[in-house]
mmCIF file with all atom_site columns, C-alpha atoms and ligand atoms in Angstrom:
data_model
loop_
_atom_site.group_PDB
_atom_site.id
_atom_site.type_symbol
_atom_site.label_atom_id
_atom_site.label_alt_id
_atom_site.label_comp_id
_atom_site.label_asym_id
_atom_site.label_entity_id
_atom_site.label_seq_id
_atom_site.pdbx_PDB_ins_code
_atom_site.Cartn_x
_atom_site.Cartn_y
_atom_site.Cartn_z
_atom_site.occupancy
_atom_site.B_iso_or_equiv
_atom_site.pdbx_formal_charge
_atom_site.auth_seq_id
_atom_site.auth_comp_id
_atom_site.auth_asym_id
_atom_site.auth_atom_id
_atom_site.pdbx_PDB_model_num
ATOM   1   C  CA  . MET I 1 1   ? 102.091 69.785 236.553 1.00 86.00 ? 1105 MET I CA  1
ATOM   2   C  CA  . TYR I 1 2   ? 100.764 70.882 233.168 1.00 96.00 ? 1106 TYR I CA  1
ATOM   3   C  CA  . ASP I 1 3   ? 98.050  68.231 232.933 1.00 97.00 ? 1107 ASP I CA  1
ATOM   4   C  CA  . LYS I 1 4   ? 95.206  70.757 232.679 1.00 98.00 ? 1108 LYS I CA  1
ATOM   5   C  CA  . LEU I 1 5   ? 96.959  72.485 229.816 1.00 98.00 ? 1109 LEU I CA  1
ATOM   6   C  CA  . TYR I 1 6   ? 97.732  69.165 228.096 1.00 98.00 ? 1110 TYR I CA  1
ATOM   7   C  CA  . SER I 1 7   ? 94.079  68.237 228.304 1.00 98.00 ? 1111 SER I CA  1
ATOM   8   C  CA  . LYS I 1 8   ? 92.965  71.621 226.919 1.00 98.00 ? 1112 LYS I CA  1
ATOM   9   C  CA  . ILE I 1 9   ? 95.367  71.319 223.986 1.00 98.00 ? 1113 ILE I CA  1
ATOM   10  C  CA  . THR I 1 10  ? 94.261  67.748 223.312 1.00 98.00 ? 1114 THR I CA  1
ATOM   11  C  CA  . ASP I 1 11  ? 90.560  68.668 223.275 1.00 98.00 ? 1115 ASP I CA  1
ATOM   12  C  CA  . ALA I 1 12  ? 91.209  71.631 220.963 1.00 98.00 ? 1116 ALA I CA  1
ATOM   13  C  CA  . LEU I 1 13  ? 93.241  69.539 218.517 1.00 98.00 ? 1117 LEU I CA  1
ATOM   14  C  CA  . VAL I 1 14  ? 90.334  67.094 218.278 1.00 98.00 ? 1118 VAL I CA  1
ATOM   15  C  CA  . GLU I 1 15  ? 87.649  69.768 217.945 1.00 98.00 ? 1119 GLU I CA  1
ATOM   16  C  CA  . ASP I 1 16  ? 89.324  72.552 215.962 1.00 98.00 ? 1120 ASP I CA  1
ATOM   17  C  CA  . GLY I 1 17  ? 92.783  71.299 215.008 1.00 98.00 ? 1121 GLY I CA  1
ATOM   18  C  CA  . TYR I 1 18  ? 94.440  74.305 216.636 1.00 98.00 ? 1122 TYR I CA  1
ATOM   19  C  CA  . ILE I 1 19  ? 94.588  76.375 219.814 1.00 98.00 ? 1123 ILE I CA  1
ATOM   20  C  CA  . VAL I 1 20  ? 96.042  79.706 220.934 1.00 98.00 ? 1124 VAL I CA  1
ATOM   21  C  CA  . ILE I 1 21  ? 96.929  79.881 224.642 1.00 98.00 ? 1125 ILE I CA  1
ATOM   22  C  CA  . GLU I 1 22  ? 97.920  83.082 226.400 1.00 98.00 ? 1126 GLU I CA  1
ATOM   23  C  CA  . ASN I 1 23  ? 99.959  82.814 229.614 1.00 98.00 ? 1127 ASN I CA  1
ATOM   24  C  CA  . ALA I 1 24  ? 100.679 79.211 228.732 1.00 98.00 ? 1128 ALA I CA  1
ATOM   25  C  CA  . LEU I 1 25  ? 103.625 78.283 230.992 1.00 98.00 ? 1129 LEU I CA  1
ATOM   26  C  CA  . GLU I 1 26  ? 104.974 79.479 234.342 1.00 98.00 ? 1130 GLU I CA  1
ATOM   27  C  CA  . PRO I 1 27  ? 105.742 83.210 233.910 1.00 98.00 ? 1131 PRO I CA  1
ATOM   28  C  CA  . ALA I 1 28  ? 109.252 82.735 235.352 1.00 98.00 ? 1132 ALA I CA  1
ATOM   29  C  CA  . LEU I 1 29  ? 110.042 80.117 232.714 1.00 98.00 ? 1133 LEU I CA  1
ATOM   30  C  CA  . SER I 1 30  ? 108.855 82.387 229.901 1.00 98.00 ? 1134 SER I CA  1
ATOM   31  C  CA  . GLN I 1 31  ? 111.132 85.158 231.213 1.00 98.00 ? 1135 GLN I CA  1
ATOM   32  C  CA  . GLU I 1 32  ? 114.117 82.819 231.410 1.00 98.00 ? 1136 GLU I CA  1
ATOM   33  C  CA  . LEU I 1 33  ? 113.554 81.486 227.903 1.00 98.00 ? 1137 LEU I CA  1
ATOM   34  C  CA  . SER I 1 34  ? 113.167 85.031 226.604 1.00 98.00 ? 1138 SER I CA  1
ATOM   35  C  CA  . GLN I 1 35  ? 116.522 85.933 228.140 1.00 98.00 ? 1139 GLN I CA  1
ATOM   36  C  CA  . ILE I 1 36  ? 118.205 82.863 226.624 1.00 97.00 ? 1140 ILE I CA  1
ATOM   37  C  CA  . SER I 1 37  ? 116.774 83.580 223.174 1.00 98.00 ? 1141 SER I CA  1
ATOM   38  C  CA  . LYS I 1 38  ? 118.280 87.069 223.244 1.00 97.00 ? 1142 LYS I CA  1
ATOM   39  C  CA  . ASN I 1 39  ? 121.687 85.866 224.385 1.00 97.00 ? 1143 ASN I CA  1
ATOM   40  C  CA  . ILE I 1 40  ? 122.189 83.262 221.660 1.00 96.00 ? 1144 ILE I CA  1
ATOM   41  C  CA  . THR I 1 41  ? 125.098 84.285 219.451 1.00 96.00 ? 1145 THR I CA  1
ATOM   42  C  CA  . LYS I 1 42  ? 124.912 81.324 217.061 1.00 94.00 ? 1146 LYS I CA  1
ATOM   43  C  CA  . TYR I 1 43  ? 121.716 81.993 215.121 1.00 96.00 ? 1147 TYR I CA  1
ATOM   44  C  CA  . LYS I 1 44  ? 122.100 80.715 211.552 1.00 94.00 ? 1148 LYS I CA  1
ATOM   45  C  CA  . ASN I 1 45  ? 120.025 81.427 208.460 1.00 92.00 ? 1149 ASN I CA  1
ATOM   46  C  CA  . ALA I 1 46  ? 117.137 78.963 208.327 1.00 87.00 ? 1150 ALA I CA  1
ATOM   47  C  CA  . GLY I 1 47  ? 117.103 76.348 205.583 1.00 64.00 ? 1151 GLY I CA  1
ATOM   48  C  CA  . ILE I 1 48  ? 120.730 76.965 204.693 1.00 52.00 ? 1152 ILE I CA  1
ATOM   49  C  CA  . SER I 1 49  ? 121.583 73.286 204.293 1.00 54.00 ? 1153 SER I CA  1
ATOM   50  C  CA  . HIS I 1 50  ? 119.184 72.568 201.451 1.00 55.00 ? 1154 HIS I CA  1
ATOM   51  C  CA  . LYS I 1 51  ? 117.840 74.709 198.616 1.00 54.00 ? 1155 LYS I CA  1
ATOM   52  C  CA  . SER I 1 52  ? 119.026 77.710 200.525 1.00 55.00 ? 1156 SER I CA  1
ATOM   53  C  CA  . THR I 1 53  ? 118.404 80.432 197.972 1.00 62.00 ? 1157 THR I CA  1
ATOM   54  C  CA  . LEU I 1 54  ? 114.795 79.387 197.470 1.00 61.00 ? 1158 LEU I CA  1
ATOM   55  C  CA  . ASP I 1 55  ? 114.224 79.117 201.204 1.00 74.00 ? 1159 ASP I CA  1
ATOM   56  C  CA  . ARG I 1 56  ? 115.812 82.493 201.860 1.00 80.00 ? 1160 ARG I CA  1
ATOM   57  C  CA  . ASN I 1 57  ? 113.275 84.144 199.583 1.00 84.00 ? 1161 ASN I CA  1
ATOM   58  C  CA  . ARG I 1 58  ? 110.430 82.529 201.452 1.00 90.00 ? 1162 ARG I CA  1
ATOM   59  C  CA  . ARG I 1 59  ? 111.682 82.793 205.013 1.00 92.00 ? 1163 ARG I CA  1
ATOM   60  C  CA  . LYS I 1 60  ? 114.050 85.285 206.524 1.00 93.00 ? 1164 LYS I CA  1
ATOM   61  C  CA  . ASP I 1 61  ? 114.350 84.037 210.083 1.00 95.00 ? 1165 ASP I CA  1
ATOM   62  C  CA  . LYS I 1 62  ? 117.511 82.850 211.766 1.00 96.00 ? 1166 LYS I CA  1
ATOM   63  C  CA  . ILE I 1 63  ? 117.390 79.764 213.928 1.00 96.00 ? 1167 ILE I CA  1
ATOM   64  C  CA  . TYR I 1 64  ? 119.196 77.912 216.679 1.00 97.00 ? 1168 TYR I CA  1
ATOM   65  C  CA  . TRP I 1 65  ? 118.177 74.319 217.434 1.00 96.00 ? 1169 TRP I CA  1
ATOM   66  C  CA  . LEU I 1 66  ? 117.322 73.569 221.056 1.00 96.00 ? 1170 LEU I CA  1
ATOM   67  C  CA  . ASN I 1 67  ? 119.473 71.092 222.918 1.00 93.00 ? 1171 ASN I CA  1
ATOM   68  C  CA  . GLU I 1 68  ? 119.560 69.912 226.502 1.00 94.00 ? 1172 GLU I CA  1
ATOM   69  C  CA  . ASP I 1 69  ? 122.609 71.987 227.424 1.00 87.00 ? 1173 ASP I CA  1
ATOM   70  C  CA  . ASP I 1 70  ? 120.980 74.224 229.981 1.00 93.00 ? 1174 ASP I CA  1
ATOM   71  C  CA  . ALA I 1 71  ? 118.459 73.739 232.769 1.00 97.00 ? 1175 ALA I CA  1
ATOM   72  C  CA  . VAL I 1 72  ? 115.993 76.320 231.457 1.00 97.00 ? 1176 VAL I CA  1
ATOM   73  C  CA  . THR I 1 73  ? 115.759 74.786 227.991 1.00 98.00 ? 1177 THR I CA  1
ATOM   74  C  CA  . CYS I 1 74  ? 115.381 71.391 229.703 1.00 98.00 ? 1178 CYS I CA  1
ATOM   75  C  CA  . LYS I 1 75  ? 112.351 72.731 231.588 1.00 98.00 ? 1179 LYS I CA  1
ATOM   76  C  CA  . TYR I 1 76  ? 110.760 73.736 228.274 1.00 98.00 ? 1180 TYR I CA  1
ATOM   77  C  CA  . LEU I 1 77  ? 111.601 70.346 226.761 1.00 98.00 ? 1181 LEU I CA  1
ATOM   78  C  CA  . SER I 1 78  ? 110.130 68.576 229.759 1.00 98.00 ? 1182 SER I CA  1
ATOM   79  C  CA  . PHE I 1 79  ? 106.870 70.465 229.117 1.00 98.00 ? 1183 PHE I CA  1
ATOM   80  C  CA  . THR I 1 80  ? 106.889 69.306 225.485 1.00 98.00 ? 1184 THR I CA  1
ATOM   81  C  CA  . LYS I 1 81  ? 107.807 65.741 226.483 1.00 98.00 ? 1185 LYS I CA  1
ATOM   82  C  CA  . GLY I 1 82  ? 104.798 65.719 228.797 1.00 98.00 ? 1186 GLY I CA  1
ATOM   83  C  CA  . LEU I 1 83  ? 102.598 66.991 225.974 1.00 98.00 ? 1187 LEU I CA  1
ATOM   84  C  CA  . GLN I 1 84  ? 103.967 64.337 223.614 1.00 98.00 ? 1188 GLN I CA  1
ATOM   85  C  CA  . ASN I 1 85  ? 103.161 61.590 226.113 1.00 98.00 ? 1189 ASN I CA  1
ATOM   86  C  CA  . TYR I 1 86  ? 99.704  62.990 226.789 1.00 98.00 ? 1190 TYR I CA  1
ATOM   87  C  CA  . LEU I 1 87  ? 98.844  63.243 223.083 1.00 98.00 ? 1191 LEU I CA  1
ATOM   88  C  CA  . ASN I 1 88  ? 100.075 59.706 222.513 1.00 98.00 ? 1192 ASN I CA  1
ATOM   89  C  CA  . ARG I 1 89  ? 98.097  58.343 225.460 1.00 98.00 ? 1193 ARG I CA  1
ATOM   90  C  CA  . HIS I 1 90  ? 94.861  60.114 224.584 1.00 98.00 ? 1194 HIS I CA  1
ATOM   91  C  CA  . LEU I 1 91  ? 94.899  60.402 220.787 1.00 98.00 ? 1195 LEU I CA  1
ATOM   92  C  CA  . TYR I 1 92  ? 97.233  57.520 219.842 1.00 97.00 ? 1196 TYR I CA  1
ATOM   93  C  CA  . LEU I 1 93  ? 99.218  59.854 217.608 1.00 96.00 ? 1197 LEU I CA  1
ATOM   94  C  CA  . GLY I 1 94  ? 102.382 57.771 217.813 1.00 97.00 ? 1198 GLY I CA  1
ATOM   95  C  CA  . LEU I 1 95  ? 104.586 60.849 218.188 1.00 98.00 ? 1199 LEU I CA  1
ATOM   96  C  CA  . LYS I 1 96  ? 108.211 59.713 218.291 1.00 97.00 ? 1200 LYS I CA  1
ATOM   97  C  CA  . TYR I 1 97  ? 110.128 62.890 219.083 1.00 97.00 ? 1201 TYR I CA  1
ATOM   98  C  CA  . TYR I 1 98  ? 110.061 66.654 219.230 1.00 98.00 ? 1202 TYR I CA  1
ATOM   99  C  CA  . GLU I 1 99  ? 112.435 68.925 217.328 1.00 96.00 ? 1203 GLU I CA  1
ATOM   100 C  CA  . SER I 1 100 ? 112.536 72.630 217.996 1.00 97.00 ? 1204 SER I CA  1
ATOM   101 C  CA  . HIS I 1 101 ? 114.502 75.774 217.374 1.00 97.00 ? 1205 HIS I CA  1
ATOM   102 C  CA  . PHE I 1 102 ? 114.706 79.272 218.677 1.00 98.00 ? 1206 PHE I CA  1
ATOM   103 C  CA  . ALA I 1 103 ? 113.905 81.690 215.856 1.00 98.00 ? 1207 ALA I CA  1
ATOM   104 C  CA  . LEU I 1 104 ? 114.921 85.287 215.448 1.00 98.00 ? 1208 LEU I CA  1
ATOM   105 C  CA  . TYR I 1 105 ? 113.129 87.509 212.953 1.00 98.00 ? 1209 TYR I CA  1
ATOM   106 C  CA  . GLU I 1 106 ? 114.953 90.805 212.599 1.00 97.00 ? 1210 GLU I CA  1
ATOM   107 C  CA  . ALA I 1 107 ? 113.282 93.977 211.337 1.00 98.00 ? 1211 ALA I CA  1
ATOM   108 C  CA  . ASN I 1 108 ? 111.717 93.346 207.900 1.00 97.00 ? 1212 ASN I CA  1
ATOM   109 C  CA  . ASP I 1 109 ? 111.893 89.556 208.246 1.00 97.00 ? 1213 ASP I CA  1
ATOM   110 C  CA  . PHE I 1 110 ? 108.875 87.357 207.470 1.00 96.00 ? 1214 PHE I CA  1
ATOM   111 C  CA  . TYR I 1 111 ? 107.916 83.779 206.579 1.00 96.00 ? 1215 TYR I CA  1
ATOM   112 C  CA  . GLU I 1 112 ? 105.674 83.347 203.541 1.00 95.00 ? 1216 GLU I CA  1
ATOM   113 C  CA  . LYS I 1 113 ? 102.520 81.246 203.691 1.00 96.00 ? 1217 LYS I CA  1
ATOM   114 C  CA  . HIS I 1 114 ? 103.401 77.545 204.003 1.00 95.00 ? 1218 HIS I CA  1
ATOM   115 C  CA  . LEU I 1 115 ? 102.429 74.194 205.478 1.00 95.00 ? 1219 LEU I CA  1
ATOM   116 C  CA  . ASP I 1 116 ? 104.817 72.619 207.978 1.00 95.00 ? 1220 ASP I CA  1
ATOM   117 C  CA  . ALA I 1 117 ? 104.167 69.170 206.502 1.00 91.00 ? 1221 ALA I CA  1
ATOM   118 C  CA  . PHE I 1 118 ? 102.642 67.877 203.314 1.00 77.00 ? 1222 PHE I CA  1
ATOM   119 C  CA  . LYS I 1 119 ? 99.589  65.658 203.627 1.00 77.00 ? 1223 LYS I CA  1
ATOM   120 C  CA  . ASN I 1 120 ? 100.500 62.089 204.546 1.00 78.00 ? 1224 ASN I CA  1
ATOM   121 C  CA  . SER I 1 121 ? 104.195 62.924 204.548 1.00 82.00 ? 1225 SER I CA  1
ATOM   122 C  CA  . LYS I 1 122 ? 104.464 61.010 207.812 1.00 83.00 ? 1226 LYS I CA  1
ATOM   123 C  CA  . ASN I 1 123 ? 106.909 63.296 209.554 1.00 94.00 ? 1227 ASN I CA  1
ATOM   124 C  CA  . ARG I 1 124 ? 105.721 66.486 211.249 1.00 96.00 ? 1228 ARG I CA  1
ATOM   125 C  CA  . VAL I 1 125 ? 102.273 66.024 212.781 1.00 97.00 ? 1229 VAL I CA  1
ATOM   126 C  CA  . VAL I 1 126 ? 101.806 68.688 215.454 1.00 98.00 ? 1230 VAL I CA  1
ATOM   127 C  CA  . THR I 1 127 ? 103.358 72.177 215.403 1.00 98.00 ? 1231 THR I CA  1
ATOM   128 C  CA  . THR I 1 128 ? 103.994 74.349 218.443 1.00 98.00 ? 1232 THR I CA  1
ATOM   129 C  CA  . VAL I 1 129 ? 105.068 77.985 218.430 1.00 98.00 ? 1233 VAL I CA  1
ATOM   130 C  CA  . TYR I 1 130 ? 105.932 79.730 221.682 1.00 99.00 ? 1234 TYR I CA  1
ATOM   131 C  CA  . TYR I 1 131 ? 106.559 83.477 221.774 1.00 99.00 ? 1235 TYR I CA  1
ATOM   132 C  CA  . LEU I 1 132 ? 109.106 85.342 223.865 1.00 98.00 ? 1236 LEU I CA  1
ATOM   133 C  CA  . ASN I 1 133 ? 108.522 89.059 223.252 1.00 98.00 ? 1237 ASN I CA  1
ATOM   134 C  CA  . GLU I 1 134 ? 107.668 91.564 225.973 1.00 97.00 ? 1238 GLU I CA  1
ATOM   135 C  CA  . ASP I 1 135 ? 105.696 94.704 225.174 1.00 95.00 ? 1239 ASP I CA  1
ATOM   136 C  CA  . TRP I 1 136 ? 104.705 93.820 221.635 1.00 98.00 ? 1240 TRP I CA  1
ATOM   137 C  CA  . GLU I 1 137 ? 102.614 96.598 220.032 1.00 97.00 ? 1241 GLU I CA  1
ATOM   138 C  CA  . ASN I 1 138 ? 100.226 96.150 217.112 1.00 96.00 ? 1242 ASN I CA  1
ATOM   139 C  CA  . SER I 1 139 ? 102.457 98.454 215.084 1.00 97.00 ? 1243 SER I CA  1
ATOM   140 C  CA  . ASP I 1 140 ? 105.356 96.008 215.543 1.00 98.00 ? 1244 ASP I CA  1
ATOM   141 C  CA  . GLY I 1 141 ? 103.739 93.605 213.024 1.00 98.00 ? 1245 GLY I CA  1
ATOM   142 C  CA  . GLY I 1 142 ? 105.154 90.073 213.025 1.00 98.00 ? 1246 GLY I CA  1
ATOM   143 C  CA  . GLU I 1 143 ? 101.779 88.408 213.553 1.00 98.00 ? 1247 GLU I CA  1
ATOM   144 C  CA  . LEU I 1 144 ? 101.283 84.728 212.853 1.00 98.00 ? 1248 LEU I CA  1
ATOM   145 C  CA  . VAL I 1 145 ? 98.308  84.362 210.515 1.00 98.00 ? 1249 VAL I CA  1
ATOM   146 C  CA  . ILE I 1 146 ? 96.618  80.967 210.283 1.00 98.00 ? 1250 ILE I CA  1
ATOM   147 C  CA  . TYR I 1 147 ? 94.348  79.932 207.404 1.00 98.00 ? 1251 TYR I CA  1
ATOM   148 C  CA  . ASP I 1 148 ? 91.915  77.063 207.107 1.00 95.00 ? 1252 ASP I CA  1
ATOM   149 C  CA  . LYS I 1 149 ? 92.037  74.503 204.301 1.00 85.00 ? 1253 LYS I CA  1
ATOM   150 C  CA  . ASN I 1 150 ? 90.058  76.868 202.064 1.00 91.00 ? 1254 ASN I CA  1
ATOM   151 C  CA  . ASP I 1 151 ? 92.643  79.587 202.639 1.00 93.00 ? 1255 ASP I CA  1
ATOM   152 C  CA  . ILE I 1 152 ? 90.284  81.660 204.761 1.00 97.00 ? 1256 ILE I CA  1
ATOM   153 C  CA  . GLN I 1 153 ? 92.088  83.537 207.531 1.00 98.00 ? 1257 GLN I CA  1
ATOM   154 C  CA  . ILE I 1 154 ? 91.007  82.122 210.876 1.00 97.00 ? 1258 ILE I CA  1
ATOM   155 C  CA  . GLN I 1 155 ? 93.470  83.539 213.402 1.00 97.00 ? 1259 GLN I CA  1
ATOM   156 C  CA  . LYS I 1 156 ? 95.925  86.417 213.703 1.00 98.00 ? 1260 LYS I CA  1
ATOM   157 C  CA  . ILE I 1 157 ? 98.233  86.012 216.667 1.00 98.00 ? 1261 ILE I CA  1
ATOM   158 C  CA  . THR I 1 158 ? 100.417 88.632 218.303 1.00 98.00 ? 1262 THR I CA  1
ATOM   159 C  CA  . PRO I 1 159 ? 103.797 87.094 219.254 1.00 98.00 ? 1263 PRO I CA  1
ATOM   160 C  CA  . HIS I 1 160 ? 103.521 88.192 222.865 1.00 98.00 ? 1264 HIS I CA  1
ATOM   161 C  CA  . ILE I 1 161 ? 105.580 86.553 225.604 1.00 98.00 ? 1265 ILE I CA  1
ATOM   162 C  CA  . ASN I 1 162 ? 104.155 83.286 226.963 1.00 98.00 ? 1266 ASN I CA  1
ATOM   163 C  CA  . THR I 1 163 ? 101.597 82.876 224.167 1.00 98.00 ? 1267 THR I CA  1
ATOM   164 C  CA  . MET I 1 164 ? 101.633 79.387 222.680 1.00 98.00 ? 1268 MET I CA  1
ATOM   165 C  CA  . VAL I 1 165 ? 100.024 78.180 219.475 1.00 98.00 ? 1269 VAL I CA  1
ATOM   166 C  CA  . VAL I 1 166 ? 99.539  74.489 218.717 1.00 98.00 ? 1270 VAL I CA  1
ATOM   167 C  CA  . PHE I 1 167 ? 98.124  73.154 215.453 1.00 98.00 ? 1271 PHE I CA  1
ATOM   168 C  CA  . LEU I 1 168 ? 98.041  70.142 213.155 1.00 97.00 ? 1272 LEU I CA  1
ATOM   169 C  CA  . SER I 1 169 ? 101.058 70.547 210.868 1.00 96.00 ? 1273 SER I CA  1
ATOM   170 C  CA  . GLU I 1 170 ? 99.454  69.067 207.746 1.00 94.00 ? 1274 GLU I CA  1
ATOM   171 C  CA  . VAL I 1 171 ? 96.220  71.032 207.924 1.00 95.00 ? 1275 VAL I CA  1
ATOM   172 C  CA  . PHE I 1 172 ? 96.803  74.746 208.466 1.00 97.00 ? 1276 PHE I CA  1
ATOM   173 C  CA  . PRO I 1 173 ? 98.670  77.031 206.058 1.00 97.00 ? 1277 PRO I CA  1
ATOM   174 C  CA  . HIS I 1 174 ? 100.198 79.915 207.989 1.00 98.00 ? 1278 HIS I CA  1
ATOM   175 C  CA  . GLU I 1 175 ? 102.558 82.842 207.554 1.00 98.00 ? 1279 GLU I CA  1
ATOM   176 C  CA  . VAL I 1 176 ? 104.511 85.331 209.603 1.00 98.00 ? 1280 VAL I CA  1
ATOM   177 C  CA  . PHE I 1 177 ? 103.815 88.927 208.627 1.00 98.00 ? 1281 PHE I CA  1
ATOM   178 C  CA  . ILE I 1 178 ? 106.741 91.313 208.291 1.00 98.00 ? 1282 ILE I CA  1
ATOM   179 C  CA  . SER I 1 179 ? 108.148 92.078 211.688 1.00 98.00 ? 1283 SER I CA  1
ATOM   180 C  CA  . ASN I 1 180 ? 109.162 95.651 212.371 1.00 98.00 ? 1284 ASN I CA  1
ATOM   181 C  CA  . LYS I 1 181 ? 111.559 94.760 215.145 1.00 98.00 ? 1285 LYS I CA  1
ATOM   182 C  CA  . GLU I 1 182 ? 113.400 91.760 216.614 1.00 98.00 ? 1286 GLU I CA  1
ATOM   183 C  CA  . ARG I 1 183 ? 110.965 88.932 217.241 1.00 98.00 ? 1287 ARG I CA  1
ATOM   184 C  CA  . TYR I 1 184 ? 111.904 85.859 219.294 1.00 98.00 ? 1288 TYR I CA  1
ATOM   185 C  CA  . SER I 1 185 ? 110.137 82.494 219.485 1.00 98.00 ? 1289 SER I CA  1
ATOM   186 C  CA  . ILE I 1 186 ? 110.538 78.742 219.773 1.00 98.00 ? 1290 ILE I CA  1
ATOM   187 C  CA  . ALA I 1 187 ? 109.024 76.759 216.904 1.00 98.00 ? 1291 ALA I CA  1
ATOM   188 C  CA  . GLY I 1 188 ? 108.751 72.998 217.333 1.00 98.00 ? 1292 GLY I CA  1
ATOM   189 C  CA  . TRP I 1 189 ? 107.300 69.884 215.771 1.00 98.00 ? 1293 TRP I CA  1
ATOM   190 C  CA  . PHE I 1 190 ? 106.213 66.496 217.075 1.00 98.00 ? 1294 PHE I CA  1
ATOM   191 C  CA  . ARG I 1 191 ? 107.199 63.904 214.501 1.00 97.00 ? 1295 ARG I CA  1
ATOM   192 C  CA  . VAL I 1 192 ? 106.145 60.348 213.769 1.00 96.00 ? 1296 VAL I CA  1
ATOM   193 C  CA  . ASP I 1 193 ? 109.243 59.216 211.863 1.00 92.00 ? 1297 ASP I CA  1
ATOM   194 C  CA  . GLU I 1 194 ? 112.355 57.864 213.575 1.00 88.00 ? 1298 GLU I CA  1
ATOM   195 C  CA  . LYS I 1 195 ? 114.912 60.411 214.677 1.00 85.00 ? 1299 LYS I CA  1
ATOM   196 C  CA  . GLY I 1 196 ? 117.972 60.440 212.440 1.00 76.00 ? 1300 GLY I CA  1
ATOM   197 C  CA  . LEU I 1 197 ? 116.233 58.910 209.422 1.00 63.00 ? 1301 LEU I CA  1
ATOM   198 C  CA  . SER I 1 198 ? 114.570 62.131 208.300 1.00 54.00 ? 1302 SER I CA  1
ATOM   199 C  CA  . VAL I 1 199 ? 115.758 64.299 205.441 1.00 48.00 ? 1303 VAL I CA  1
HETATM 200 O  O1  . AKG V 2 .   ? 106.972 82.140 214.329 1.00 51.86 ? 1089 AKG V O1  1
HETATM 201 C  C1  . AKG V 2 .   ? 105.841 81.855 213.950 1.00 51.86 ? 1089 AKG V C1  1
HETATM 202 O  O2  . AKG V 2 .   ? 104.848 82.492 214.304 1.00 51.86 ? 1089 AKG V O2  1
HETATM 203 C  C2  . AKG V 2 .   ? 105.641 80.689 213.000 1.00 51.86 ? 1089 AKG V C2  1
HETATM 204 C  C3  . AKG V 2 .   ? 106.911 80.117 212.449 1.00 51.86 ? 1089 AKG V C3  1
HETATM 205 C  C4  . AKG V 2 .   ? 106.691 79.037 211.423 1.00 51.86 ? 1089 AKG V C4  1
HETATM 206 O  O3  . AKG V 2 .   ? 105.665 78.967 210.805 1.00 51.86 ? 1089 AKG V O3  1
HETATM 207 C  C5  . AKG V 2 .   ? 107.711 78.007 211.185 1.00 51.86 ? 1089 AKG V C5  1
HETATM 208 O  O4  . AKG V 2 .   ? 108.844 78.135 211.683 1.00 51.86 ? 1089 AKG V O4  1
HETATM 209 O  O5  . AKG V 2 .   ? 107.402 77.026 210.465 1.00 51.86 ? 1089 AKG V O5  1
HETATM 210 FE FE1 . FE2 V 3 .   ? 105.460 77.035 209.921 1.00 51.86 ? 1090 FE2 V FE1 1
#
């Protein structure tokens, strides 16, 4: 059902290494996911399990890992499973699994510039970020800013509902600018290591 989108993402990853897609999924699904993200009561500080104080200076978001507990989340995960299979078939990426979490940035939260994976670290290979915010104004901040390998800014993305960003995890430094209000998203990573063996 999403084959056209899979093919567009695949081509962009080969040509540019990243893509920004507005109106990415079925509108109804984006609405349902947005609702779920707002109803989650178990958001936890990100990075709390390791080096928490350092991480908390660099990133302020709260997260909740996706699981297959509800039908709506399963629909999202079936989209990502399809993308994983497509990327493996067409680019031989050898992606083993996808991990993802809802993220909540409250007012004044941000995520400093970082890479999602170090070069040749052989874990996270492709990053996805999917936004869930209706009526986002420029003055609300919270943009995702993507840099190239020379640290030149190449994209500034408004976290508007149903916008999806996909990029190569080892290549693009990126940051989340200070958000001036609650900002909801799903961040996810396709990985090439075996599930359960990662640190
Ligand atoms: O929410 C975003 O725009 C990006 C989040 C991010 O970079 C991350 O969670 O690693
Ligand atoms: Fe990131």
